[in-house]
């Protein structure tokens, strides 16, 4: 359950380049060759339309994509390395800090 929450939250900040890297990491470790080929297609320029239809238009999270390809089980370290280097930091200012307390008298 915790993994779902973490990946669901992370997915909100993933861009297309990051998701393509995740698809390639999944493809590299898929035991089913048909699933590996489909993942590679989704990550390729030739699969741009299928990617747009099956992932973007249906608003599927990375977690949901991972459920679709059960044979793709990369080691956690390899998967995180592929995805984490492409995730951009999200900067906060004091105005978005939950520690900011405004007292109105």
Coordinates of C-alpha atoms in Angstrom, one line a residue:
X1 CA 0.0 0.0 0.0
X2 CA 2.8 2.4 0.8
X3 CA 4.5 1.7 -2.5
X4 CA 1.2 2.7 -4.3
X5 CA 1.0 6.0 -2.4
X6 CA 4.7 6.8 -3.1
X7 CA 4.5 6.0 -6.8
X8 CA 1.1 7.7 -7.2
X9 CA 2.5 10.9 -5.7
X10 CA 5.7 10.7 -7.7
X11 CA 3.8 10.2 -10.9
X12 CA 2.2 13.6 -10.6
X13 CA 5.7 15.2 -11.2
X14 CA 7.0 12.9 -13.9
X15 CA 7.4 14.2 -17.4
X16 CA 7.4 12.3 -20.6
X17 CA 11.2 11.9 -20.7
X18 CA 11.1 10.3 -17.2
X19 CA 8.3 8.0 -18.1
X20 CA 10.1 6.9 -21.3
X21 CA 13.1 6.1 -19.2
X22 CA 10.9 4.0 -16.8
X23 CA 9.4 2.2 -19.8
X24 CA 12.9 1.3 -21.1
X25 CA 14.0 0.1 -17.6
X26 CA 10.9 -2.1 -17.5
X27 CA 11.6 -3.4 -21.0
X28 CA 15.2 -4.3 -20.1
X29 CA 14.0 -6.5 -17.3
X30 CA 10.8 -8.0 -18.8
X31 CA 10.8 -11.8 -18.9
X32 CA 8.0 -11.9 -21.5
X33 CA 9.5 -10.9 -24.9
X34 CA 6.1 -9.6 -26.1
X35 CA 5.8 -7.3 -23.1
X36 CA 9.4 -6.1 -23.6
X37 CA 8.8 -5.3 -27.3
X38 CA 5.6 -3.4 -26.4
X39 CA 7.4 -1.4 -23.7
X40 CA 10.2 -0.6 -26.2
X41 CA 7.6 0.5 -28.8
X42 CA 5.9 2.8 -26.3
X43 CA 9.2 4.4 -25.5
X44 CA 10.2 4.8 -29.1
X45 CA 9.3 7.6 -31.6
X46 CA 7.4 5.0 -33.6
X47 CA 5.1 4.3 -30.7
X48 CA 4.3 7.9 -30.0
X49 CA 0.7 7.6 -31.0
X50 CA 0.2 4.4 -29.0
X51 CA 1.9 6.0 -26.0
X52 CA -0.5 9.0 -26.3
X53 CA -3.5 6.8 -26.5
X54 CA -2.7 4.1 -24.0
X55 CA -1.0 6.2 -21.3
X56 CA -1.6 9.9 -21.8
X57 CA -5.2 9.9 -22.9
X58 CA -6.3 7.3 -20.4
X59 CA -4.4 9.2 -17.7
X60 CA -2.6 6.0 -16.5
X61 CA -0.1 6.4 -13.7
X62 CA 3.3 4.7 -13.9
X63 CA 2.1 2.3 -11.2
X64 CA -0.8 1.3 -13.5
X65 CA 1.5 0.8 -16.4
X66 CA 3.7 -1.4 -14.2
X67 CA 0.6 -3.5 -13.4
X68 CA -0.1 -4.0 -17.1
X69 CA 3.3 -5.6 -17.7
X70 CA 3.7 -8.1 -14.9
X71 CA 6.8 -9.8 -16.3
X72 CA 8.8 -6.5 -16.1
X73 CA 10.4 -6.7 -12.8
X74 CA 13.6 -4.6 -12.7
X75 CA 15.7 -4.5 -9.6
X76 CA 14.6 -1.6 -7.4
X77 CA 18.0 0.1 -7.7
X78 CA 18.1 -0.1 -11.4
X79 CA 14.6 1.2 -11.8
X80 CA 15.1 4.1 -9.4
X81 CA 18.4 4.9 -11.1
X82 CA 16.6 5.2 -14.5
X83 CA 13.8 7.3 -13.1
X84 CA 15.4 9.4 -10.3
X85 CA 18.1 11.0 -12.5
X86 CA 15.3 12.6 -14.6
X87 CA 13.0 13.8 -11.8
X88 CA 13.5 17.5 -11.3
X89 CA 13.5 18.9 -7.8
X90 CA 10.4 20.8 -6.7
X91 CA 11.3 24.0 -5.0
X92 CA 9.2 25.5 -2.3
X93 CA 9.1 29.0 -1.0
X94 CA 8.1 30.2 2.4
X95 CA 4.7 31.0 1.1
X96 CA 4.1 27.3 0.4
X97 CA 5.5 26.1 3.7
X98 CA 3.1 24.4 6.1
X99 CA 5.1 25.9 8.9
X100 CA 4.1 29.4 8.0
X101 CA 1.5 30.6 10.6
X102 CA -0.4 33.8 10.1
X103 CA -2.0 35.3 13.2
X104 CA -4.9 37.7 12.6
X105 CA -5.8 39.8 15.5

